[in-house]
mmCIF file of C-alpha atoms in Angstrom:
data_model
loop_
_atom_site.group_PDB
_atom_site.id
_atom_site.type_symbol
_atom_site.label_atom_id
_atom_site.label_comp_id
_atom_site.label_asym_id
_atom_site.label_seq_id
_atom_site.Cartn_x
_atom_site.Cartn_y
_atom_site.Cartn_z
ATOM 1 C CA GLU X 8 -15.024 -4.008 7.453
ATOM 2 C CA ASP X 9 -14.278 -2.344 4.125
ATOM 3 C CA GLN X 10 -14.787 1.402 4.389
ATOM 4 C CA VAL X 11 -14.370 4.558 2.309
ATOM 5 C CA THR X 12 -14.335 8.055 3.830
ATOM 6 C CA GLN X 13 -14.247 11.287 1.868
ATOM 7 C CA SER X 14 -13.328 14.738 3.130
ATOM 8 C CA PRO X 15 -14.334 17.445 3.254
ATOM 9 C CA GLU X 16 -18.082 16.910 2.870
ATOM 10 C CA ALA X 17 -18.348 20.255 1.108
ATOM 11 C CA LEU X 18 -15.795 22.617 -0.394
ATOM 12 C CA ARG X 19 -16.302 26.127 -1.692
ATOM 13 C CA LEU X 20 -13.630 27.644 -3.911
ATOM 14 C CA GLN X 21 -13.165 30.786 -5.885
ATOM 15 C CA GLU X 22 -12.485 30.356 -9.568
ATOM 16 C CA GLY X 23 -8.779 29.694 -10.003
ATOM 17 C CA GLU X 24 -8.253 28.602 -6.392
ATOM 18 C CA SER X 25 -6.603 25.173 -6.503
ATOM 19 C CA SER X 26 -7.368 22.542 -3.854
ATOM 20 C CA SER X 27 -7.554 18.807 -3.134
ATOM 21 C CA LEU X 28 -10.244 16.325 -2.170
ATOM 22 C CA ASN X 29 -9.366 13.341 0.004
ATOM 23 C CA CYS X 30 -10.536 9.728 -0.093
ATOM 24 C CA SER X 31 -9.334 7.441 2.691
ATOM 25 C CA TYR X 32 -9.989 3.731 2.458
ATOM 26 C CA THR X 33 -9.720 0.603 4.572
ATOM 27 C CA VAL X 34 -10.128 -2.578 2.569
ATOM 28 C CA SER X 35 -8.950 -6.142 2.816
ATOM 29 C CA GLY X 36 -7.400 -5.984 -0.632
ATOM 30 C CA LEU X 37 -7.594 -3.193 -3.188
ATOM 31 C CA ARG X 38 -8.355 -4.091 -6.769
ATOM 32 C CA GLY X 39 -8.988 -0.541 -7.931
ATOM 33 C CA LEU X 40 -9.975 2.942 -6.771
ATOM 34 C CA PHE X 41 -12.447 4.928 -8.852
ATOM 35 C CA TRP X 42 -13.354 8.605 -9.030
ATOM 36 C CA TYR X 43 -16.716 9.711 -10.363
ATOM 37 C CA ARG X 44 -18.322 13.096 -10.856
ATOM 38 C CA GLN X 45 -22.056 13.522 -10.223
ATOM 39 C CA ASP X 46 -24.080 16.531 -11.333
ATOM 40 C CA PRO X 47 -27.489 17.228 -9.743
ATOM 41 C CA GLY X 48 -30.200 14.997 -11.164
ATOM 42 C CA LYS X 49 -27.754 12.810 -13.089
ATOM 43 C CA GLY X 50 -25.948 9.542 -12.654
ATOM 44 C CA PRO X 51 -22.283 9.346 -11.626
ATOM 45 C CA GLU X 52 -19.892 9.955 -14.523
ATOM 46 C CA PHE X 53 -16.629 8.007 -14.590
ATOM 47 C CA LEU X 54 -13.403 10.012 -14.277
ATOM 48 C CA PHE X 55 -10.449 7.798 -13.303
ATOM 49 C CA THR X 56 -9.357 4.375 -12.154
ATOM 50 C CA LEU X 57 -6.178 3.897 -10.096
ATOM 51 C CA TYR X 58 -4.765 0.458 -9.396
ATOM 52 C CA SER X 59 -1.549 0.783 -7.411
ATOM 53 C CA ALA X 60 0.197 3.122 -4.978
ATOM 54 C CA GLY X 61 2.143 5.826 -6.768
ATOM 55 C CA GLU X 62 -0.121 5.848 -9.796
ATOM 56 C CA GLU X 63 -1.365 9.188 -11.110
ATOM 57 C CA LYS X 64 -3.904 10.107 -13.779
ATOM 58 C CA GLU X 65 -4.866 13.466 -15.242
ATOM 59 C CA LYS X 66 -7.785 14.884 -17.148
ATOM 60 C CA GLU X 67 -7.960 18.584 -17.896
ATOM 61 C CA ARG X 68 -7.818 20.377 -14.519
ATOM 62 C CA LEU X 69 -8.097 17.161 -12.493
ATOM 63 C CA LYS X 70 -5.319 14.896 -11.273
ATOM 64 C CA ALA X 71 -5.882 11.790 -9.166
ATOM 65 C CA THR X 72 -3.179 10.173 -7.054
ATOM 66 C CA LEU X 73 -3.099 7.000 -4.957
ATOM 67 C CA THR X 74 -1.218 5.828 -1.874
ATOM 68 C CA LYS X 75 -1.698 2.666 0.163
ATOM 69 C CA LYS X 76 -4.245 4.369 2.414
ATOM 70 C CA GLU X 77 -5.785 7.237 0.465
ATOM 71 C CA SER X 78 -6.357 8.959 -2.809
ATOM 72 C CA PHE X 79 -6.384 12.635 -3.647
ATOM 73 C CA LEU X 80 -8.219 14.444 -6.394
ATOM 74 C CA HIS X 81 -6.325 17.632 -7.121
ATOM 75 C CA ILE X 82 -8.180 20.428 -8.880
ATOM 76 C CA THR X 83 -5.965 23.034 -10.506
ATOM 77 C CA ALA X 84 -7.388 26.491 -11.294
ATOM 78 C CA PRO X 85 -10.999 25.302 -11.102
ATOM 79 C CA LYS X 86 -13.814 26.832 -13.101
ATOM 80 C CA PRO X 87 -17.514 27.128 -12.192
ATOM 81 C CA GLU X 88 -18.290 24.198 -14.491
ATOM 82 C CA ASP X 89 -16.223 21.971 -12.184
ATOM 83 C CA SER X 90 -18.932 22.367 -9.544
ATOM 84 C CA ALA X 91 -20.355 18.915 -8.782
ATOM 85 C CA THR X 92 -20.239 16.143 -6.221
ATOM 86 C CA TYR X 93 -17.125 13.997 -6.524
ATOM 87 C CA LEU X 94 -17.457 10.387 -5.464
ATOM 88 C CA CYS X 95 -14.702 7.960 -4.612
ATOM 89 C CA ALA X 96 -15.226 4.191 -4.694
ATOM 90 C CA VAL X 97 -13.096 1.116 -4.131
ATOM 91 C CA GLN X 98 -13.321 -2.313 -5.628
ATOM 92 C CA THR X 99 -11.885 -5.029 -3.416
ATOM 93 C CA SER X 100 -9.915 -8.054 -4.482
ATOM 94 C CA GLN X 101 -13.144 -10.030 -4.194
ATOM 95 C CA GLY X 102 -14.215 -8.205 -7.340
ATOM 96 C CA GLY X 103 -17.521 -6.950 -8.698
ATOM 97 C CA LYS X 104 -19.050 -4.505 -6.299
ATOM 98 C CA LEU X 105 -17.923 -0.932 -5.628
ATOM 99 C CA ILE X 106 -17.978 0.590 -2.143
ATOM 100 C CA PHE X 107 -18.657 4.315 -2.355
ATOM 101 C CA GLY X 108 -17.750 7.167 -0.061
ATOM 102 C CA GLN X 109 -20.293 9.825 0.835
ATOM 103 C CA GLY X 110 -18.865 12.294 -1.668
ATOM 104 C CA THR X 111 -17.492 15.828 -1.605
ATOM 105 C CA GLU X 112 -19.759 18.568 -2.884
ATOM 106 C CA LEU X 113 -17.588 21.103 -4.703
ATOM 107 C CA SER X 114 -18.806 24.596 -5.483
ATOM 108 C CA VAL X 115 -16.670 26.964 -7.573
ATOM 109 C CA LYS X 116 -17.730 30.588 -7.620
ATOM 110 C CA PRO X 117 -16.766 32.992 -10.413
ATOM 111 C CA ASP O 3 -23.433 4.492 -27.840
ATOM 112 C CA ALA O 4 -26.685 5.266 -26.041
ATOM 113 C CA GLY O 5 -25.299 4.477 -22.610
ATOM 114 C CA VAL O 6 -27.300 2.813 -19.859
ATOM 115 C CA ILE O 7 -31.024 3.476 -20.265
ATOM 116 C CA GLN O 8 -33.428 3.567 -17.337
ATOM 117 C CA SER O 9 -37.169 3.994 -17.179
ATOM 118 C CA PRO O 10 -39.186 5.608 -15.890
ATOM 119 C CA ARG O 11 -37.115 8.664 -14.949
ATOM 120 C CA HIS O 12 -39.593 9.673 -12.286
ATOM 121 C CA GLU O 13 -42.165 7.617 -10.418
ATOM 122 C CA VAL O 14 -44.674 8.753 -7.825
ATOM 123 C CA THR O 15 -46.777 6.083 -6.193
ATOM 124 C CA GLU O 16 -48.756 5.394 -3.070
ATOM 125 C CA MET O 17 -47.703 3.182 -0.232
ATOM 126 C CA GLY O 18 -48.586 -0.432 -0.866
ATOM 127 C CA GLN O 19 -48.402 -0.221 -4.640
ATOM 128 C CA GLU O 20 -46.059 -2.296 -6.776
ATOM 129 C CA VAL O 21 -43.206 -0.422 -8.468
ATOM 130 C CA THR O 22 -41.127 -1.742 -11.359
ATOM 131 C CA LEU O 23 -37.933 -0.041 -12.479
ATOM 132 C CA ARG O 24 -36.317 -0.959 -15.774
ATOM 133 C CA CYS O 25 -32.784 -0.928 -17.101
ATOM 134 C CA LYS O 26 -31.111 -1.550 -20.446
ATOM 135 C CA PRO O 27 -27.335 -1.943 -20.039
ATOM 136 C CA ILE O 28 -24.704 -0.935 -22.552
ATOM 137 C CA SER O 29 -24.536 -3.501 -25.333
ATOM 138 C CA GLY O 30 -21.771 -6.049 -24.760
ATOM 139 C CA HIS O 31 -21.425 -5.418 -21.032
ATOM 140 C CA ASP O 32 -21.635 -8.565 -18.915
ATOM 141 C CA TYR O 33 -22.117 -7.038 -15.470
ATOM 142 C CA LEU O 34 -25.223 -5.170 -14.307
ATOM 143 C CA PHE O 35 -25.617 -3.387 -10.986
ATOM 144 C CA TRP O 36 -28.563 -1.850 -9.134
ATOM 145 C CA TYR O 37 -27.819 0.955 -6.641
ATOM 146 C CA ARG O 38 -29.941 3.148 -4.401
ATOM 147 C CA GLN O 39 -28.921 6.698 -3.454
ATOM 148 C CA THR O 40 -30.262 8.700 -0.514
ATOM 149 C CA MET O 41 -28.961 11.716 1.349
ATOM 150 C CA MET O 42 -28.580 9.729 4.540
ATOM 151 C CA ARG O 43 -26.918 6.573 3.226
ATOM 152 C CA GLY O 44 -25.282 7.710 -0.004
ATOM 153 C CA LEU O 45 -24.891 5.267 -2.871
ATOM 154 C CA GLU O 46 -25.555 1.660 -1.859
ATOM 155 C CA LEU O 47 -25.290 -1.478 -3.966
ATOM 156 C CA LEU O 48 -28.461 -3.546 -3.908
ATOM 157 C CA ILE O 49 -27.649 -6.434 -6.235
ATOM 158 C CA TYR O 50 -25.460 -7.275 -9.198
ATOM 159 C CA PHE O 51 -25.554 -9.772 -12.044
ATOM 160 C CA ASN O 52 -22.859 -11.368 -14.168
ATOM 161 C CA ASN O 53 -23.974 -12.879 -17.470
ATOM 162 C CA ASN O 54 -27.600 -12.533 -16.316
ATOM 163 C CA VAL O 55 -26.983 -14.526 -13.105
ATOM 164 C CA PRO O 56 -27.398 -12.806 -9.708
ATOM 165 C CA ILE O 57 -24.034 -12.859 -7.923
ATOM 166 C CA ASP O 58 -24.553 -10.824 -4.770
ATOM 167 C CA ASP O 59 -27.932 -9.703 -3.441
ATOM 168 C CA SER O 60 -26.786 -9.009 0.110
ATOM 169 C CA GLY O 61 -27.668 -5.339 -0.300
ATOM 170 C CA MET O 62 -31.335 -5.974 -1.040
ATOM 171 C CA PRO O 63 -33.037 -4.494 2.004
ATOM 172 C CA GLU O 64 -36.030 -6.800 2.359
ATOM 173 C CA ASP O 65 -38.064 -9.480 0.659
ATOM 174 C CA ARG O 66 -40.189 -6.670 -0.754
ATOM 175 C CA PHE O 67 -37.350 -6.056 -3.226
ATOM 176 C CA SER O 68 -36.646 -8.393 -6.118
ATOM 177 C CA ALA O 69 -34.558 -8.127 -9.277
ATOM 178 C CA LYS O 70 -34.438 -10.105 -12.485
ATOM 179 C CA MET O 71 -32.327 -10.177 -15.607
ATOM 180 C CA PRO O 72 -34.094 -12.333 -18.194
ATOM 181 C CA ASN O 73 -31.577 -11.541 -20.924
ATOM 182 C CA ALA O 74 -28.382 -9.580 -21.552
ATOM 183 C CA SER O 75 -30.210 -6.408 -22.552
ATOM 184 C CA PHE O 76 -32.843 -5.987 -19.865
ATOM 185 C CA SER O 77 -33.222 -5.989 -16.092
ATOM 186 C CA THR O 78 -35.971 -5.046 -13.654
ATOM 187 C CA LEU O 79 -36.033 -4.050 -10.010
ATOM 188 C CA LYS O 80 -39.392 -4.553 -8.366
ATOM 189 C CA ILE O 81 -40.669 -3.305 -5.019
ATOM 190 C CA GLN O 82 -43.860 -4.886 -3.741
ATOM 191 C CA PRO O 83 -45.408 -3.489 -1.623
ATOM 192 C CA SER O 84 -43.711 -0.091 -1.670
ATOM 193 C CA GLU O 85 -43.230 1.987 1.483
ATOM 194 C CA PRO O 86 -42.380 5.693 2.001
ATOM 195 C CA ARG O 87 -38.862 4.751 3.190
ATOM 196 C CA ASP O 88 -38.174 3.325 -0.272
ATOM 197 C CA SER O 89 -38.172 6.857 -1.670
ATOM 198 C CA ALA O 90 -34.762 7.377 -3.258
ATOM 199 C CA VAL O 91 -32.977 7.572 -6.587
ATOM 200 C CA TYR O 92 -32.321 4.136 -8.062
ATOM 201 C CA PHE O 93 -29.408 3.743 -10.461
ATOM 202 C CA CYS O 94 -28.529 0.979 -12.815
ATOM 203 C CA ALA O 95 -24.916 0.561 -13.965
ATOM 204 C CA SER O 96 -23.169 -1.829 -16.320
ATOM 205 C CA SER O 97 -19.586 -2.830 -16.953
ATOM 206 C CA LEU O 98 -17.440 -5.037 -19.145
ATOM 207 C CA HIS O 99 -14.293 -4.885 -17.035
ATOM 208 C CA GLU O 100 -13.828 -2.919 -13.802
ATOM 209 C CA THR O 101 -15.296 0.442 -14.784
ATOM 210 C CA GLN O 102 -19.020 0.824 -14.155
ATOM 211 C CA TYR O 103 -21.101 3.183 -16.272
ATOM 212 C CA PHE O 104 -24.232 4.582 -14.692
ATOM 213 C CA GLY O 105 -27.636 5.373 -16.088
ATOM 214 C CA PRO O 106 -29.507 8.611 -15.365
ATOM 215 C CA GLY O 107 -31.475 7.051 -12.509
ATOM 216 C CA THR O 108 -35.124 6.712 -11.532
ATOM 217 C CA ARG O 109 -36.340 9.115 -8.875
ATOM 218 C CA LEU O 110 -38.935 7.262 -6.797
ATOM 219 C CA LEU O 111 -41.321 8.937 -4.386
ATOM 220 C CA VAL O 112 -43.639 6.753 -2.327
ATOM 221 C CA LEU O 113 -46.415 8.705 -0.630
#
């Protein structure tokens, strides 16, 4: 069964304290891995898509990496405005649907 | 670009009533997805369409749920009759290629 697991469930950081979020996946065939950010009361906002092991993408203080079994979202010197829930999702080779993890709730304190 | 538009944003109804959620996808997108989000189960796909045709409705929980896409710019998700366990946030998303773009959601409370 295709499965996505995110850890930790919640993460509290001080402003400027770098860390990483993990997304482990088990799928029959990976077409793409997606990272989204979700703020309270809003819909998920697209961040990155990764397609193959070794691929990396960056956006401001965020960098996403991909291996054959997991993806990491690295947050460098976070700011309070980075506080949100970060969702990971995979799209299998069968296409179409995304399978989401439960998310990591990130809180960055000033 | 206005993004994905959903209405209503909030809905409070009583058990047994019919509920209709509406979605306008991003112009030019050929895929449309309906998701439900709860604390317990996270974000779950209910159904998705390609070129207005339902492709996979295996996530629709019961016959009480139905979805239609009469044209490329409009879709509805209907619950009849509604039950308290249907309370959740319902999201619509659309895509042209792999990346899905989400609407703001409809927060549904069934009393």
